[in-house]
Amino acid sequence: MLIEAGLLQGDDSLYAATNLGLLHHVHSGLRAHVLFHKDVEYIVQEGQVVLIDEHTGRTMPAERLSEGLHQAIEAKEGVRIQSESQTLASTTFQNFFRLYDKLAGMTGTADTEAFEFRQIYGLDCVVIPTNVPMRRDDLNDLVYLTREEKFEAIIEDVRACIDSGAPFWWAQPRWRPLKSSPKPFKSRVSSTRY
């Protein structure tokens, strides 16, 4: 295909040093077509490719993929291909925060990273006790050998919540895994109101 398009000579190797730029474009195109799906990882909005945050499902209009990948998706969708933004400088969050004379913060999860806060920022973590006893049970992780076993356990958990009247919240980072859930899961849970 590359030879027919005149991008590669018949006796040239795509992996030759002189063709590294072409190889990069081929990789970007393949990634755009195989790994990025419209209405899952991105949407087309007002003639532009807009990324979707995989954790929240919200659009990220100010974000663009780097190294030609965003342009490859734009070409795939037939919208105007915008020039790639150029990074002039970058820094880590840790180095950025060190630029401040004073640092402080508050989070519910700092204690597990206390060593990192001490080592990187020179900050101690102080645990503030809850004003009422904690009702949450921290259970061990559950690991299953197959997807079927995992979904069967999820079904049983959801059923137990429904039977006891306890609320539950189904959350996952992407929509695709739910669409590909085994049929027993869909038929036994999706029709239940919760």
JSON list of C-alpha atoms in Angstrom, two decimals:
[
{"chain": "A", "resi": 1, "resn": "MET", "atom": "CA", "xyz": [0.00, 0.00, 0.00]},
{"chain": "A", "resi": 2, "resn": "LEU", "atom": "CA", "xyz": [2.82, 2.41, 0.85]},
{"chain": "A", "resi": 3, "resn": "ILE", "atom": "CA", "xyz": [4.61, 1.51, -2.37]},
{"chain": "A", "resi": 4, "resn": "GLU", "atom": "CA", "xyz": [1.42, 2.00, -4.41]},
{"chain": "A", "resi": 5, "resn": "ALA", "atom": "CA", "xyz": [0.96, 5.44, -2.83]},
{"chain": "A", "resi": 6, "resn": "GLY", "atom": "CA", "xyz": [4.53, 6.36, -3.75]},
{"chain": "A", "resi": 7, "resn": "LEU", "atom": "CA", "xyz": [5.59, 6.76, -0.12]},
{"chain": "A", "resi": 8, "resn": "LEU", "atom": "CA", "xyz": [8.05, 3.87, -0.17]},
{"chain": "A", "resi": 9, "resn": "GLN", "atom": "CA", "xyz": [10.28, 2.55, -2.95]},
{"chain": "A", "resi": 10, "resn": "GLY", "atom": "CA", "xyz": [9.93, -1.12, -3.87]},
{"chain": "A", "resi": 11, "resn": "ASP", "atom": "CA", "xyz": [13.37, -2.09, -2.59]},
{"chain": "A", "resi": 12, "resn": "ASP", "atom": "CA", "xyz": [13.24, 0.10, 0.56]},
{"chain": "A", "resi": 13, "resn": "SER", "atom": "CA", "xyz": [12.53, -1.21, 4.03]},
{"chain": "A", "resi": 14, "resn": "LEU", "atom": "CA", "xyz": [9.98, 0.65, 6.12]},
{"chain": "A", "resi": 15, "resn": "TYR", "atom": "CA", "xyz": [12.35, 0.16, 9.05]},
{"chain": "A", "resi": 16, "resn": "ALA", "atom": "CA", "xyz": [15.38, 1.75, 7.35]},
{"chain": "A", "resi": 17, "resn": "ALA", "atom": "CA", "xyz": [16.82, 4.81, 9.08]},
{"chain": "A", "resi": 18, "resn": "THR", "atom": "CA", "xyz": [15.77, 7.00, 6.16]},
{"chain": "A", "resi": 19, "resn": "ASN", "atom": "CA", "xyz": [12.12, 6.00, 6.65]},
{"chain": "A", "resi": 20, "resn": "LEU", "atom": "CA", "xyz": [11.76, 6.59, 10.40]},
{"chain": "A", "resi": 21, "resn": "GLY", "atom": "CA", "xyz": [9.42, 9.55, 9.83]},
{"chain": "A", "resi": 22, "resn": "LEU", "atom": "CA", "xyz": [7.18, 7.45, 7.59]},
{"chain": "A", "resi": 23, "resn": "LEU", "atom": "CA", "xyz": [7.23, 4.60, 10.11]},
{"chain": "A", "resi": 24, "resn": "HIS", "atom": "CA", "xyz": [6.15, 7.03, 12.83]},
{"chain": "A", "resi": 25, "resn": "HIS", "atom": "CA", "xyz": [3.21, 8.21, 10.70]},
{"chain": "A", "resi": 26, "resn": "VAL", "atom": "CA", "xyz": [2.22, 4.61, 9.96]},
{"chain": "A", "resi": 27, "resn": "HIS", "atom": "CA", "xyz": [2.26, 3.77, 13.68]},
{"chain": "A", "resi": 28, "resn": "SER", "atom": "CA", "xyz": [0.17, 6.87, 14.48]},
{"chain": "A", "resi": 29, "resn": "GLY", "atom": "CA", "xyz": [-2.32, 5.94, 11.77]},
{"chain": "A", "resi": 30, "resn": "LEU", "atom": "CA", "xyz": [-2.61, 2.38, 13.01]},
{"chain": "A", "resi": 31, "resn": "ARG", "atom": "CA", "xyz": [-3.09, 3.52, 16.60]},
{"chain": "A", "resi": 32, "resn": "ALA", "atom": "CA", "xyz": [-5.75, 6.02, 15.49]},
{"chain": "A", "resi": 33, "resn": "HIS", "atom": "CA", "xyz": [-7.67, 3.35, 13.58]},
{"chain": "A", "resi": 34, "resn": "VAL", "atom": "CA", "xyz": [-7.26, 0.41, 15.96]},
{"chain": "A", "resi": 35, "resn": "LEU", "atom": "CA", "xyz": [-6.99, 1.81, 19.49]},
{"chain": "A", "resi": 36, "resn": "PHE", "atom": "CA", "xyz": [-9.10, 5.00, 19.36]},
{"chain": "A", "resi": 37, "resn": "HIS", "atom": "CA", "xyz": [-12.84, 4.71, 18.87]},
{"chain": "A", "resi": 38, "resn": "LYS", "atom": "CA", "xyz": [-15.29, 7.51, 18.16]},
{"chain": "A", "resi": 39, "resn": "ASP", "atom": "CA", "xyz": [-17.73, 8.14, 21.04]},
{"chain": "A", "resi": 40, "resn": "VAL", "atom": "CA", "xyz": [-15.48, 6.13, 23.39]},
{"chain": "A", "resi": 41, "resn": "GLU", "atom": "CA", "xyz": [-12.05, 7.79, 23.57]},
{"chain": "A", "resi": 42, "resn": "TYR", "atom": "CA", "xyz": [-13.10, 10.90, 21.62]},
{"chain": "A", "resi": 43, "resn": "ILE", "atom": "CA", "xyz": [-16.01, 12.65, 19.94]},
{"chain": "A", "resi": 44, "resn": "VAL", "atom": "CA", "xyz": [-16.22, 14.86, 16.88]},
{"chain": "A", "resi": 45, "resn": "GLN", "atom": "CA", "xyz": [-17.68, 18.19, 17.96]},
{"chain": "A", "resi": 46, "resn": "GLU", "atom": "CA", "xyz": [-18.00, 21.23, 15.71]},
{"chain": "A", "resi": 47, "resn": "GLY", "atom": "CA", "xyz": [-15.50, 19.80, 13.24]},
{"chain": "A", "resi": 48, "resn": "GLN", "atom": "CA", "xyz": [-12.87, 18.99, 15.86]},
{"chain": "A", "resi": 49, "resn": "VAL", "atom": "CA", "xyz": [-11.72, 15.82, 17.59]},
{"chain": "A", "resi": 50, "resn": "VAL", "atom": "CA", "xyz": [-12.33, 16.26, 21.33]},
{"chain": "A", "resi": 51, "resn": "LEU", "atom": "CA", "xyz": [-10.91, 13.74, 23.80]},
{"chain": "A", "resi": 52, "resn": "ILE", "atom": "CA", "xyz": [-13.07, 12.09, 26.48]},
{"chain": "A", "resi": 53, "resn": "ASP", "atom": "CA", "xyz": [-11.71, 11.58, 30.00]},
{"chain": "A", "resi": 54, "resn": "GLU", "atom": "CA", "xyz": [-11.79, 7.82, 30.55]},
{"chain": "A", "resi": 55, "resn": "HIS", "atom": "CA", "xyz": [-12.52, 8.20, 34.27]},
{"chain": "A", "resi": 56, "resn": "THR", "atom": "CA", "xyz": [-15.27, 10.84, 34.21]},
{"chain": "A", "resi": 57, "resn": "GLY", "atom": "CA", "xyz": [-16.68, 10.60, 30.70]},
{"chain": "A", "resi": 58, "resn": "ARG", "atom": "CA", "xyz": [-16.33, 14.37, 30.33]},
{"chain": "A", "resi": 59, "resn": "THR", "atom": "CA", "xyz": [-14.93, 16.03, 27.25]},
{"chain": "A", "resi": 60, "resn": "MET", "atom": "CA", "xyz": [-11.50, 17.65, 27.41]},
{"chain": "A", "resi": 61, "resn": "PRO", "atom": "CA", "xyz": [-11.54, 20.31, 24.68]},
{"chain": "A", "resi": 62, "resn": "ALA", "atom": "CA", "xyz": [-8.19, 21.81, 25.70]},
{"chain": "A", "resi": 63, "resn": "GLU", "atom": "CA", "xyz": [-6.33, 18.48, 25.57]},
{"chain": "A", "resi": 64, "resn": "ARG", "atom": "CA", "xyz": [-4.61, 17.10, 22.47]},
{"chain": "A", "resi": 65, "resn": "LEU", "atom": "CA", "xyz": [-2.69, 13.89, 21.93]},
{"chain": "A", "resi": 66, "resn": "SER", "atom": "CA", "xyz": [0.98, 14.28, 21.05]},
{"chain": "A", "resi": 67, "resn": "GLU", "atom": "CA", "xyz": [3.40, 12.94, 18.46]},
{"chain": "A", "resi": 68, "resn": "GLY", "atom": "CA", "xyz": [0.97, 13.15, 15.55]},
{"chain": "A", "resi": 69, "resn": "LEU", "atom": "CA", "xyz": [-1.65, 10.87, 17.06]},
{"chain": "A", "resi": 70, "resn": "HIS", "atom": "CA", "xyz": [-4.28, 13.61, 17.32]},
{"chain": "A", "resi": 71, "resn": "GLN", "atom": "CA", "xyz": [-3.66, 14.54, 13.69]},
{"chain": "A", "resi": 72, "resn": "ALA", "atom": "CA", "xyz": [-4.03, 10.88, 12.67]},
{"chain": "A", "resi": 73, "resn": "ILE", "atom": "CA", "xyz": [-7.43, 10.74, 14.39]},
{"chain": "A", "resi": 74, "resn": "GLU", "atom": "CA", "xyz": [-8.43, 14.00, 12.69]},
{"chain": "A", "resi": 75, "resn": "ALA", "atom": "CA", "xyz": [-7.46, 12.47, 9.32]},
{"chain": "A", "resi": 76, "resn": "LYS", "atom": "CA", "xyz": [-9.41, 9.31, 10.17]},
{"chain": "A", "resi": 77, "resn": "GLU", "atom": "CA", "xyz": [-12.53, 11.38, 10.93]},
{"chain": "A", "resi": 78, "resn": "GLY", "atom": "CA", "xyz": [-12.12, 13.65, 7.90]},
{"chain": "A", "resi": 79, "resn": "VAL", "atom": "CA", "xyz": [-12.01, 16.89, 9.89]},
{"chain": "A", "resi": 80, "resn": "ARG", "atom": "CA", "xyz": [-9.52, 19.75, 9.49]},
{"chain": "A", "resi": 81, "resn": "ILE", "atom": "CA", "xyz": [-6.08, 18.61, 10.61]},
{"chain": "A", "resi": 82, "resn": "GLN", "atom": "CA", "xyz": [-4.66, 21.12, 13.08]},
{"chain": "A", "resi": 83, "resn": "SER", "atom": "CA", "xyz": [-0.96, 21.64, 13.56]},
{"chain": "A", "resi": 84, "resn": "GLU", "atom": "CA", "xyz": [0.65, 19.85, 16.44]},
{"chain": "A", "resi": 85, "resn": "SER", "atom": "CA", "xyz": [1.27, 21.95, 19.52]},
{"chain": "A", "resi": 86, "resn": "GLN", "atom": "CA", "xyz": [4.91, 22.31, 20.43]},
{"chain": "A", "resi": 87, "resn": "THR", "atom": "CA", "xyz": [6.10, 21.80, 23.99]},
{"chain": "A", "resi": 88, "resn": "LEU", "atom": "CA", "xyz": [8.77, 24.37, 24.79]},
{"chain": "A", "resi": 89, "resn": "ALA", "atom": "CA", "xyz": [9.33, 23.31, 28.38]},
{"chain": "A", "resi": 90, "resn": "SER", "atom": "CA", "xyz": [7.94, 20.82, 30.84]},
{"chain": "A", "resi": 91, "resn": "THR", "atom": "CA", "xyz": [8.41, 19.92, 34.46]},
{"chain": "A", "resi": 92, "resn": "THR", "atom": "CA", "xyz": [7.08, 17.38, 36.92]},
{"chain": "A", "resi": 93, "resn": "PHE", "atom": "CA", "xyz": [4.47, 18.30, 39.52]},
{"chain": "A", "resi": 94, "resn": "GLN", "atom": "CA", "xyz": [7.08, 17.62, 42.20]},
{"chain": "A", "resi": 95, "resn": "ASN", "atom": "CA", "xyz": [9.55, 20.12, 40.74]},
{"chain": "A", "resi": 96, "resn": "PHE", "atom": "CA", "xyz": [6.80, 22.65, 40.07]},
{"chain": "A", "resi": 97, "resn": "PHE", "atom": "CA", "xyz": [5.63, 22.52, 43.70]},
{"chain": "A", "resi": 98, "resn": "ARG", "atom": "CA", "xyz": [9.20, 22.97, 44.92]},
{"chain": "A", "resi": 99, "resn": "LEU", "atom": "CA", "xyz": [9.21, 26.44, 43.34]},
{"chain": "A", "resi": 100, "resn": "TYR", "atom": "CA", "xyz": [6.91, 27.66, 46.15]},
{"chain": "A", "resi": 101, "resn": "ASP", "atom": "CA", "xyz": [8.29, 28.84, 49.47]},
{"chain": "A", "resi": 102, "resn": "LYS", "atom": "CA", "xyz": [5.44, 27.28, 51.43]},
{"chain": "A", "resi": 103, "resn": "LEU", "atom": "CA", "xyz": [3.48, 24.11, 50.74]},
{"chain": "A", "resi": 104, "resn": "ALA", "atom": "CA", "xyz": [0.41, 22.71, 52.43]},
{"chain": "A", "resi": 105, "resn": "GLY", "atom": "CA", "xyz": [-2.40, 20.45, 51.36]},
{"chain": "A", "resi": 106, "resn": "MET", "atom": "CA", "xyz": [-5.30, 18.38, 52.51]},
{"chain": "A", "resi": 107, "resn": "THR", "atom": "CA", "xyz": [-6.53, 15.04, 51.22]},
{"chain": "A", "resi": 108, "resn": "GLY", "atom": "CA", "xyz": [-8.12, 11.90, 52.53]},
{"chain": "A", "resi": 109, "resn": "THR", "atom": "CA", "xyz": [-5.35, 9.69, 51.14]},
{"chain": "A", "resi": 110, "resn": "ALA", "atom": "CA", "xyz": [-2.07, 11.39, 52.09]},
{"chain": "A", "resi": 111, "resn": "ASP", "atom": "CA", "xyz": [-1.13, 9.04, 54.92]},
{"chain": "A", "resi": 112, "resn": "THR", "atom": "CA", "xyz": [-0.48, 6.12, 52.56]},
{"chain": "A", "resi": 113, "resn": "GLU", "atom": "CA", "xyz": [2.03, 8.32, 50.70]},
{"chain": "A", "resi": 114, "resn": "ALA", "atom": "CA", "xyz": [3.58, 9.90, 53.81]},
{"chain": "A", "resi": 115, "resn": "PHE", "atom": "CA", "xyz": [7.07, 8.63, 52.91]},
{"chain": "A", "resi": 116, "resn": "GLU", "atom": "CA", "xyz": [6.90, 10.31, 49.48]},
{"chain": "A", "resi": 117, "resn": "PHE", "atom": "CA", "xyz": [5.67, 13.61, 50.96]},
{"chain": "A", "resi": 118, "resn": "ARG", "atom": "CA", "xyz": [8.55, 13.55, 53.46]},
{"chain": "A", "resi": 119, "resn": "GLN", "atom": "CA", "xyz": [11.19, 12.53, 50.91]},
{"chain": "A", "resi": 120, "resn": "ILE", "atom": "CA", "xyz": [10.21, 14.80, 48.01]},
{"chain": "A", "resi": 121, "resn": "TYR", "atom": "CA", "xyz": [8.65, 17.83, 49.68]},
{"chain": "A", "resi": 122, "resn": "GLY", "atom": "CA", "xyz": [10.03, 17.65, 53.21]},
{"chain": "A", "resi": 123, "resn": "LEU", "atom": "CA", "xyz": [6.46, 17.63, 54.53]},
{"chain": "A", "resi": 124, "resn": "ASP", "atom": "CA", "xyz": [4.98, 15.62, 57.36]},
{"chain": "A", "resi": 125, "resn": "CYS", "atom": "CA", "xyz": [1.51, 14.12, 57.15]},
{"chain": "A", "resi": 126, "resn": "VAL", "atom": "CA", "xyz": [-0.86, 14.58, 60.04]},
{"chain": "A", "resi": 127, "resn": "VAL", "atom": "CA", "xyz": [-3.86, 12.26, 60.32]},
{"chain": "A", "resi": 128, "resn": "ILE", "atom": "CA", "xyz": [-6.93, 14.03, 61.65]},
{"chain": "A", "resi": 129, "resn": "PRO", "atom": "CA", "xyz": [-9.30, 11.53, 63.28]},
{"chain": "A", "resi": 130, "resn": "THR", "atom": "CA", "xyz": [-12.89, 11.32, 62.12]},
{"chain": "A", "resi": 131, "resn": "ASN", "atom": "CA", "xyz": [-15.49, 13.07, 64.27]},
{"chain": "A", "resi": 132, "resn": "VAL", "atom": "CA", "xyz": [-17.70, 9.94, 64.21]},
{"chain": "A", "resi": 133, "resn": "PRO", "atom": "CA", "xyz": [-16.63, 6.29, 64.06]},
{"chain": "A", "resi": 134, "resn": "MET", "atom": "CA", "xyz": [-15.98, 5.02, 60.56]},
{"chain": "A", "resi": 135, "resn": "ARG", "atom": "CA", "xyz": [-18.68, 2.65, 59.28]},
{"chain": "A", "resi": 136, "resn": "ARG", "atom": "CA", "xyz": [-16.81, 1.49, 56.19]},
{"chain": "A", "resi": 137, "resn": "ASP", "atom": "CA", "xyz": [-15.38, -2.02, 56.14]},
{"chain": "A", "resi": 138, "resn": "ASP", "atom": "CA", "xyz": [-12.06, -2.26, 54.29]},
{"chain": "A", "resi": 139, "resn": "LEU", "atom": "CA", "xyz": [-12.11, -5.72, 52.74]},
{"chain": "A", "resi": 140, "resn": "ASN", "atom": "CA", "xyz": [-9.38, -7.67, 50.97]},
{"chain": "A", "resi": 141, "resn": "ASP", "atom": "CA", "xyz": [-9.15, -7.56, 47.17]},
{"chain": "A", "resi": 142, "resn": "LEU", "atom": "CA", "xyz": [-10.97, -10.30, 45.28]},
{"chain": "A", "resi": 143, "resn": "VAL", "atom": "CA", "xyz": [-9.16, -11.86, 42.33]},
{"chain": "A", "resi": 144, "resn": "TYR", "atom": "CA", "xyz": [-10.74, -14.27, 39.83]},
{"chain": "A", "resi": 145, "resn": "LEU", "atom": "CA", "xyz": [-9.15, -16.54, 37.25]},
{"chain": "A", "resi": 146, "resn": "THR", "atom": "CA", "xyz": [-11.73, -15.84, 34.53]},
{"chain": "A", "resi": 147, "resn": "ARG", "atom": "CA", "xyz": [-14.01, -12.99, 33.46]},
{"chain": "A", "resi": 148, "resn": "GLU", "atom": "CA", "xyz": [-17.00, -15.29, 33.93]},
{"chain": "A", "resi": 149, "resn": "GLU", "atom": "CA", "xyz": [-16.10, -15.92, 37.58]},
{"chain": "A", "resi": 150, "resn": "LYS", "atom": "CA", "xyz": [-15.58, -12.20, 38.12]},
{"chain": "A", "resi": 151, "resn": "PHE", "atom": "CA", "xyz": [-18.94, -11.24, 36.60]},
{"chain": "A", "resi": 152, "resn": "GLU", "atom": "CA", "xyz": [-20.71, -14.05, 38.49]},
{"chain": "A", "resi": 153, "resn": "ALA", "atom": "CA", "xyz": [-19.33, -12.62, 41.75]},
{"chain": "A", "resi": 154, "resn": "ILE", "atom": "CA", "xyz": [-20.44, -9.11, 40.73]},
{"chain": "A", "resi": 155, "resn": "ILE", "atom": "CA", "xyz": [-23.94, -10.41, 39.98]},
{"chain": "A", "resi": 156, "resn": "GLU", "atom": "CA", "xyz": [-24.14, -12.03, 43.41]},
{"chain": "A", "resi": 157, "resn": "ASP", "atom": "CA", "xyz": [-22.95, -8.81, 45.10]},
{"chain": "A", "resi": 158, "resn": "VAL", "atom": "CA", "xyz": [-25.50, -6.71, 43.22]},
{"chain": "A", "resi": 159, "resn": "ARG", "atom": "CA", "xyz": [-28.27, -9.20, 44.02]},
{"chain": "A", "resi": 160, "resn": "ALA", "atom": "CA", "xyz": [-27.32, -9.12, 47.72]},
{"chain": "A", "resi": 161, "resn": "CYS", "atom": "CA", "xyz": [-27.48, -5.30, 47.68]},
{"chain": "A", "resi": 162, "resn": "ILE", "atom": "CA", "xyz": [-30.86, -5.33, 45.96]},
{"chain": "A", "resi": 163, "resn": "ASP", "atom": "CA", "xyz": [-32.27, -8.00, 48.30]},
{"chain": "A", "resi": 164, "resn": "SER", "atom": "CA", "xyz": [-31.12, -6.12, 51.41]},
{"chain": "A", "resi": 165, "resn": "GLY", "atom": "CA", "xyz": [-32.21, -2.73, 50.07]},
{"chain": "A", "resi": 166, "resn": "ALA", "atom": "CA", "xyz": [-28.66, -1.43, 50.31]},
{"chain": "A", "resi": 167, "resn": "PRO", "atom": "CA", "xyz": [-27.60, 1.15, 47.74]},
{"chain": "A", "resi": 168, "resn": "PHE", "atom": "CA", "xyz": [-24.78, 0.34, 45.37]},
{"chain": "A", "resi": 169, "resn": "TRP", "atom": "CA", "xyz": [-22.86, 2.22, 42.73]},
{"chain": "A", "resi": 170, "resn": "TRP", "atom": "CA", "xyz": [-21.57, 0.67, 39.52]},
{"chain": "A", "resi": 171, "resn": "ALA", "atom": "CA", "xyz": [-18.55, 2.55, 38.19]},
{"chain": "A", "resi": 172, "resn": "GLN", "atom": "CA", "xyz": [-15.90, 1.68, 35.66]},
{"chain": "A", "resi": 173, "resn": "PRO", "atom": "CA", "xyz": [-13.37, 3.74, 33.74]},
{"chain": "A", "resi": 174, "resn": "ARG", "atom": "CA", "xyz": [-14.61, 2.97, 30.22]},
{"chain": "A", "resi": 175, "resn": "TRP", "atom": "CA", "xyz": [-17.91, 2.21, 28.59]},
{"chain": "A", "resi": 176, "resn": "ARG", "atom": "CA", "xyz": [-16.53, -0.55, 26.36]},
{"chain": "A", "resi": 177, "resn": "PRO", "atom": "CA", "xyz": [-16.06, -3.27, 29.04]},
{"chain": "A", "resi": 178, "resn": "LEU", "atom": "CA", "xyz": [-19.71, -2.96, 30.09]},
{"chain": "A", "resi": 179, "resn": "LYS", "atom": "CA", "xyz": [-20.81, -3.39, 26.48]},
{"chain": "A", "resi": 180, "resn": "SER", "atom": "CA", "xyz": [-18.71, -6.53, 26.26]},
{"chain": "A", "resi": 181, "resn": "SER", "atom": "CA", "xyz": [-19.99, -7.99, 29.53]},
{"chain": "A", "resi": 182, "resn": "PRO", "atom": "CA", "xyz": [-21.09, -11.61, 29.36]},
{"chain": "A", "resi": 183, "resn": "LYS", "atom": "CA", "xyz": [-24.76, -12.14, 28.44]},
{"chain": "A", "resi": 184, "resn": "PRO", "atom": "CA", "xyz": [-25.65, -13.67, 31.84]},
{"chain": "A", "resi": 185, "resn": "PHE", "atom": "CA", "xyz": [-24.52, -10.43, 33.49]},
{"chain": "A", "resi": 186, "resn": "LYS", "atom": "CA", "xyz": [-26.61, -8.25, 31.18]},
{"chain": "A", "resi": 187, "resn": "SER", "atom": "CA", "xyz": [-29.71, -10.41, 31.41]},
{"chain": "A", "resi": 188, "resn": "ARG", "atom": "CA", "xyz": [-29.57, -10.83, 35.19]},
{"chain": "A", "resi": 189, "resn": "VAL", "atom": "CA", "xyz": [-28.66, -7.31, 36.25]},
{"chain": "A", "resi": 190, "resn": "SER", "atom": "CA", "xyz": [-29.39, -4.72, 33.57]},
{"chain": "A", "resi": 191, "resn": "SER", "atom": "CA", "xyz": [-33.16, -5.18, 33.82]},
{"chain": "A", "resi": 192, "resn": "THR", "atom": "CA", "xyz": [-33.10, -4.58, 37.56]},
{"chain": "A", "resi": 193, "resn": "ARG", "atom": "CA", "xyz": [-33.94, -1.07, 38.71]},
{"chain": "A", "resi": 194, "resn": "TYR", "atom": "CA", "xyz": [-31.40, 0.40, 41.08]}
]
